[in-house]
Every structure is written in structure tokens, then in C-alpha cells.
Coordinates of C-alpha atoms and ligand atoms in Angstrom, one line a residue:
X21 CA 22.2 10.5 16.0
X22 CA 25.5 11.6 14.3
X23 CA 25.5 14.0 12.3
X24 CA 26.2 11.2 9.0
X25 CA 22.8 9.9 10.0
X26 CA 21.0 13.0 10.2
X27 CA 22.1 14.0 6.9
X28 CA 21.3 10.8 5.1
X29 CA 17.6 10.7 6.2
X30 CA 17.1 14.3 5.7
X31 CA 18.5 13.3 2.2
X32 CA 16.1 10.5 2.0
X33 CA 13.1 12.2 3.2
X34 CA 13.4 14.7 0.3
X35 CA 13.7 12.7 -2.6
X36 CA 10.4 10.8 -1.4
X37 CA 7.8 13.1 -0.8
X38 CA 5.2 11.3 -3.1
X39 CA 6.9 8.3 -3.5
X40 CA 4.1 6.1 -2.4
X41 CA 2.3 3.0 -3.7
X42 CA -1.2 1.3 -4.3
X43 CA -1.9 -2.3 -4.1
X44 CA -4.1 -3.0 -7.3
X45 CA -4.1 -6.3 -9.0
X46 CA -4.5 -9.9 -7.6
X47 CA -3.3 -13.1 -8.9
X48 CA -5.1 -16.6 -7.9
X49 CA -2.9 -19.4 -8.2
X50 CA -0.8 -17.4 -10.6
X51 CA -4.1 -16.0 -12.6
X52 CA -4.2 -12.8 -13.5
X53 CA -7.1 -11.6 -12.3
X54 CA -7.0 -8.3 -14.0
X55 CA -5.8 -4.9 -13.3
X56 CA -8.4 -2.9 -10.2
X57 CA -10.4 -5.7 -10.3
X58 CA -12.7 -6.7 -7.0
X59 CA -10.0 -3.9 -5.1
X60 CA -11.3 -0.7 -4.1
X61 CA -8.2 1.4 -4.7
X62 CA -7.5 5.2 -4.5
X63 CA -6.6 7.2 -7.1
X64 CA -4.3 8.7 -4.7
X65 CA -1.4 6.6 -3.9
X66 CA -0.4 8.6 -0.6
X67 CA -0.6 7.0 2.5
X68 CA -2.8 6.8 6.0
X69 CA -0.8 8.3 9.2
X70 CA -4.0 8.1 11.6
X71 CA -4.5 4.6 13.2
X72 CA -7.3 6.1 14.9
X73 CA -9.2 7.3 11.8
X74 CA -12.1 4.8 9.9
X75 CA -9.5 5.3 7.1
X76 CA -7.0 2.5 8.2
X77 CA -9.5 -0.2 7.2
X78 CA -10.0 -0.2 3.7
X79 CA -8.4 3.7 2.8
X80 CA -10.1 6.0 1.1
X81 CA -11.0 9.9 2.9
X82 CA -7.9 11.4 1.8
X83 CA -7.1 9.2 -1.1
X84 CA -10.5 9.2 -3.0
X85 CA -11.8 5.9 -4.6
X86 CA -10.9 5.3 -8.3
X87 CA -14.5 5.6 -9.9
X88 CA -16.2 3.6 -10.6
X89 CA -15.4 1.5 -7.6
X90 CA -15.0 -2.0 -8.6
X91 CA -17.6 -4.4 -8.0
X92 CA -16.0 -7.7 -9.0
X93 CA -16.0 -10.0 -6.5
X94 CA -12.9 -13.0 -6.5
X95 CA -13.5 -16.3 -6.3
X96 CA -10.7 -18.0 -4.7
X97 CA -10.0 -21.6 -3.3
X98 CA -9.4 -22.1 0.2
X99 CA -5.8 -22.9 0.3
X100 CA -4.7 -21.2 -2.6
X101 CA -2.1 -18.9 -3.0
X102 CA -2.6 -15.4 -4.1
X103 CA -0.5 -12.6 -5.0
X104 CA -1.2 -9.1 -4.4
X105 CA 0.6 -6.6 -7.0
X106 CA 1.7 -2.8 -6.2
X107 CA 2.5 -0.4 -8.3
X108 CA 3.8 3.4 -7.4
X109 CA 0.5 5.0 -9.0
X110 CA -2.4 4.1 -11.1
X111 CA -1.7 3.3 -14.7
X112 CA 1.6 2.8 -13.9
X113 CA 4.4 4.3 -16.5
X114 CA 7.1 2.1 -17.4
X115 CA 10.9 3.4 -16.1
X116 CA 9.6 4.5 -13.0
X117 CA 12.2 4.5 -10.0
X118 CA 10.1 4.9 -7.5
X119 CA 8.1 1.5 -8.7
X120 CA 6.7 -0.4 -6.9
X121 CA 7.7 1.4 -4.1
X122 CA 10.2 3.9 -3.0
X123 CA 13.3 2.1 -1.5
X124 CA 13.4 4.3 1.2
X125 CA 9.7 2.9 2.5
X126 CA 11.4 0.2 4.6
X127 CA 9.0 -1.8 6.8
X128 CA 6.5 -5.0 7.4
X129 CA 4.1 -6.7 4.7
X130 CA 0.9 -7.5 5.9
X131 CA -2.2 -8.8 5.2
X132 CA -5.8 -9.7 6.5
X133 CA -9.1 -11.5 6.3
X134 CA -12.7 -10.3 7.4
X135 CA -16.0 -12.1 6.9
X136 CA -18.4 -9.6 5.4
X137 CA -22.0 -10.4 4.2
X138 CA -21.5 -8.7 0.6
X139 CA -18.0 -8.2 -0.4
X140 CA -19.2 -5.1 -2.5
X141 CA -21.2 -3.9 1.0
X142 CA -19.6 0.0 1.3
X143 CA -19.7 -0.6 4.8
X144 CA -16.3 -1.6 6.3
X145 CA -16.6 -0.5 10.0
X146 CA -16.9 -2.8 13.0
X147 CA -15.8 -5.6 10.7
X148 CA -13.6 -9.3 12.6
X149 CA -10.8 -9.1 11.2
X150 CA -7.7 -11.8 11.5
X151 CA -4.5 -11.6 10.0
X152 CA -3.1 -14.6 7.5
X153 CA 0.4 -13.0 6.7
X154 CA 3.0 -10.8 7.7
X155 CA 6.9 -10.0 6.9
X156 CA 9.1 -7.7 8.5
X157 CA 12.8 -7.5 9.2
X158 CA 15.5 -10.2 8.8
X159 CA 17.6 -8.6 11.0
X160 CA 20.7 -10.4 10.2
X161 CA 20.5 -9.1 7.1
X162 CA 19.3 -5.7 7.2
X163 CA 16.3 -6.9 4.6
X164 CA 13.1 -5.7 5.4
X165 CA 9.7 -7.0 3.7
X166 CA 9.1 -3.6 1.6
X167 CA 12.7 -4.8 0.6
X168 CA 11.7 -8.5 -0.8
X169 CA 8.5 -7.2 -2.5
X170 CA 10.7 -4.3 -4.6
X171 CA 12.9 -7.6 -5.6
X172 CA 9.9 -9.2 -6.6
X173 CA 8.7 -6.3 -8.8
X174 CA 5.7 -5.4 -6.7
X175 CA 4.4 -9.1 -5.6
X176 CA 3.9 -10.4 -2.4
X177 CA 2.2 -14.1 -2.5
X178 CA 0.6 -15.5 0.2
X179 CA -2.1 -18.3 1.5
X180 CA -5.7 -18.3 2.0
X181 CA -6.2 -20.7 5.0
X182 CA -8.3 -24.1 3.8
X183 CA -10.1 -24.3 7.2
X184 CA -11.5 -20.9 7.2
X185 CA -15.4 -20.9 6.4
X186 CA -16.4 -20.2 2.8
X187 CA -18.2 -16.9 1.9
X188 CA -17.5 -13.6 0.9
X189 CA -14.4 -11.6 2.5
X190 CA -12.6 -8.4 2.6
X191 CA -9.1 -8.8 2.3
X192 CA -6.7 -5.8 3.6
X193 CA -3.6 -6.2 2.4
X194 CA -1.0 -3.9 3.8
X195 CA 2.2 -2.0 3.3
X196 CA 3.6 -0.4 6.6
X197 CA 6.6 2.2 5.2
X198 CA 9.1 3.5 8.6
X199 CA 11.5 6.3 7.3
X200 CA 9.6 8.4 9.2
X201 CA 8.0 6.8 12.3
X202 CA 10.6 7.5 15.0
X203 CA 7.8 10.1 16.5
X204 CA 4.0 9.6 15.8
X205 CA 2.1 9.9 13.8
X206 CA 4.9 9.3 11.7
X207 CA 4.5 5.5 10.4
X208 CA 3.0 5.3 6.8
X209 CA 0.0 2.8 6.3
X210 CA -0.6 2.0 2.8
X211 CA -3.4 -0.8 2.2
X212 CA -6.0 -1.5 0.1
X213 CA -9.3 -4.1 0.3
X214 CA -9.5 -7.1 -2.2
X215 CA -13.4 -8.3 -2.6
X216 CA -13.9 -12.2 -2.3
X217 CA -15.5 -14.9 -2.5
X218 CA -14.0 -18.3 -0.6
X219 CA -14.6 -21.7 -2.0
X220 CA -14.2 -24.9 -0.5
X221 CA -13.0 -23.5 3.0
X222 CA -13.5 -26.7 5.8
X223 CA -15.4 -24.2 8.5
X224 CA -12.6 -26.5 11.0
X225 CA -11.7 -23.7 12.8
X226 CA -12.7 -19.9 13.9
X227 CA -10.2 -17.2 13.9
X228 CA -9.6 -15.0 17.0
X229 CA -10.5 -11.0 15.4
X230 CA -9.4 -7.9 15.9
X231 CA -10.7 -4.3 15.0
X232 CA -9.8 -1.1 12.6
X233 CA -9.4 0.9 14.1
X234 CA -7.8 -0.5 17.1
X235 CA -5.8 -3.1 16.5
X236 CA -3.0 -0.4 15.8
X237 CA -1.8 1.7 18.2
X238 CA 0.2 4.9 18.1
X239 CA 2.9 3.8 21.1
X240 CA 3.2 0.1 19.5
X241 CA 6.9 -1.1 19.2
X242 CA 6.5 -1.2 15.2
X243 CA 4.8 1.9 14.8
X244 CA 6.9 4.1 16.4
X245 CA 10.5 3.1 15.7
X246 CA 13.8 4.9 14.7
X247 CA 14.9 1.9 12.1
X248 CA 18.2 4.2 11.0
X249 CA 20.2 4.0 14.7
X250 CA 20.9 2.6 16.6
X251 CA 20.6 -0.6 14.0
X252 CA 17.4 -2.7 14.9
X253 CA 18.4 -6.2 16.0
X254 CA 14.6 -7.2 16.3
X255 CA 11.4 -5.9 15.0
X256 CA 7.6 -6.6 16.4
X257 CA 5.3 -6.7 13.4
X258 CA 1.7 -4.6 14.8
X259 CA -1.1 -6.4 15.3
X260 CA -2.1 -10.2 16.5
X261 CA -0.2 -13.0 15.7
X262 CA -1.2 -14.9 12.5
X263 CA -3.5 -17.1 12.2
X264 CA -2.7 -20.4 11.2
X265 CA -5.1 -23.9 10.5
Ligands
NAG313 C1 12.7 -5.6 20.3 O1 12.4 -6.5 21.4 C2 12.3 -5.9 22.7 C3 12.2 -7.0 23.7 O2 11.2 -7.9 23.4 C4 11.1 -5.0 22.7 O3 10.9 -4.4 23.9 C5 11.2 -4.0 21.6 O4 10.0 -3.2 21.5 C6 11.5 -4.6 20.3 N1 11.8 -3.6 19.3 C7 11.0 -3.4 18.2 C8 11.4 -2.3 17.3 O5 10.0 -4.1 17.9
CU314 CU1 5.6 7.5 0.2

């Protein structure tokens, strides 16, 4: 690295030492469905480094649950589209630079599905999960995801698959922040479950899962990455490939 480099990340990683972000409102459709609503989020808006610990599923452990833990459960169409929303911190204060996101957190946008019994169950281990989006580099242009979602003020819109079954879900929806994941652990994983309920899905087709933890692993080409130099010119989003209807 020249020396250039090595002083712009160093310069980078000090101006964002709690510069980190919760996912904690949902639209369906474009409704509002209200601020911490059916999402168990943290009060603490740091991130998960362990891909090994229970942690990586839903968070919590080192970012305790806002009480009381919501138990809303979303309804939501097969097919539509919803919108997740982050925000730097809880209550978020207008003015904020570091809102939604600090731009230094580059990296992939991700989210996934899990059919649960009870959507307000506490239980999240040894859940099937299958991912339904993802976004990571364009590497023509340089943009990442974490790019694209600051644009859109903290949203990231995506679609519920129609020929999923109905029933009650966990969603994890997932911010994966590089500046410092050239060694591991390194990588910052911030994510947060969504509680819902699925209407109207056809049943057509069964997903192909995968576990947290598991799915993630420490040596994975999108985990452990230098994305300052040399410039990426491709990027392999972690986990399975999406699943599509
Ligand atoms: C880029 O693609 C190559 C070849 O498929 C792969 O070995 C490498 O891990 C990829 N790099 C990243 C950062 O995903
Ligand atoms: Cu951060």
C-alpha cells in the first residue's frame, strides 16, 4: 500500500469509530409501517464482527434489544415491495453526517427470509433461511450498495417473492460495512430481524436454506477484502445465490 493509501484509511478509520447504523422502520408498498415496529432492534447501533457467534442472526448480545421488544407482527403481500429504513442511531437527530450511514462503511445490501412458527418466537437459532436480495459493487463505477442506500436517505426497497408459502417470517435485513475487513475479523455486520406475516404467497416453489451461523465464513472472498488497493474490479456478495420464483 503507498504511503497516500495508508494515510487516507487511517484518516478514515478515525473519524468513524461509532459511526454505525440500525435498520428500524419498514414500508409495505410505500406504507409506513411505523417507526420499531415488528423489528427487534438494538439500542446500540454498533455492529457484529463474529460470523461464528448466535449474534449474526437477528443481533442482539453486544447491542442489547430496545425494550420493550416489539411484538407487532407485519402483514405483507406476497409480491410486494418493501422498504427497509436505517438510520445512524435510535431517535434519530436531524443534521446528522454520519446518517444513515457513515460514508466510509462501503459494502453489499442484503437481505433474507426464514419461515418461523411465531414471528414474535425469541428463538432465532437453527432457523432456514434463504436470501431474496442483495447489492454490492458496480465496479465500473466505483458505487457500492452502502453507497446507493445513503443516496436514497436510508432506504433500500426490495421484493417479497409471490410463490413463497404464506405464514409468519423473520426477515434479516443486512448491511455488510468493508473499511476494515482486509484481515478478520474485520468485516462489520449490521442487520436487524423484521417480524411478518405473508399473505397470498402461491406455496409454487421451496427455497434452498442456509444457516446463521454458517452461511458466513471468516476466509469468504467478501468478508475479507482490502476494497482500498489495489481497486476491486469484481466483488462476491457472501452467502447463496438469491432466490428467485
Ligand atoms: C473476484 O473474482 C475472482 C475470480 O472469480 C475471485 O477469485 C475473487 O475472490 C473475487 N474477488 C472478490 C473480492 O470477491
Ligand atoms: Cu460503524
Amino acid at each position: 500500500m503507498s504511503k497516500l493509501l495508508i494515510i487516507v484509511t487511517a484518516a478514515l478509520f478515525a473519524g468513524t469509530a461509532s459511526a454505525h447504523t440500525i435498520f428500524q422502520k419498514l414500508y409495505v408498498n410505500g406504507a409506513d409501517q411505523g417507526e420499531l415496529t415488528g423489528i427487534r432492534a438494538p439500542d446500540y447501533d454498533g455492529p457484529i464482527t463474529d460470523v461464528t457467534s448466535n449474534d449474526i442472526i437477528c443481533n442482539g448480545g453486544v447491542n442489547p434489544y430496545h425494550q420493550p421488544v416489539s411484538q407487532a407482527v407485519i402483514n405483507v403481500p406476497a409480491g410486494a415491495t418493501v422498504t427497509a429504513e436505517w438510520h445512524h442511531v435510535l431517535n434519530q437527530a436531524a443534521g446528522d453526517s454520519a446518517d444513515p450511514i457513515d460514508s466510509s462503511h462501503k459494502g453489499p445490501v442484503i437481505s433474507y427470509l426464514a419461515k418461523v412458527p411465531d414471528a414474535t418466537q425469541s428463538t432465532v437459532t437453527g432457523l432456514q433461511w434463504f436470501k431474496i436480495y442483495e447489492d454490492g459493487l458496480t465496479a465500473s463505477t466505483g458505487q457500492w450498495a452502502v453507497d446507493r442506500l445513503i443516496a436514497n436517505k436510508g432506504k433500500v426497497s426490495f421484493t417479497i417473492p409471490s410463490c413463497i408459502e404464506s405464514g409468519q417470517y423473520l426477515l434479516r435485513h443486512e448491511i455488510i460495512a468493508l473499511h476494515g475487513a482486509s484481515s478478520y475479523p474485520g468485516a462489520q455486520f449490521y442487520m436487524e430481524c423484521a417480524q411478518l406475516n405473508i399473505v397470498g404467497g402461491s406455496g409454487a416453489k421451496s427455497p434452498a436454506t442456509v444457516s446463521f451461523p454458517g452461511a458466513y465464513k471468516g476466509s469468504d472472498p467478501g468478508i475479507t477484502v482490502n476494497i482500498y488497493y489495489p481497486p476491486l474490479t469484481n466483488y462476491t456478495i457472501p452467502g447463496p445465490a438469491v432466490f428467485t420464483c
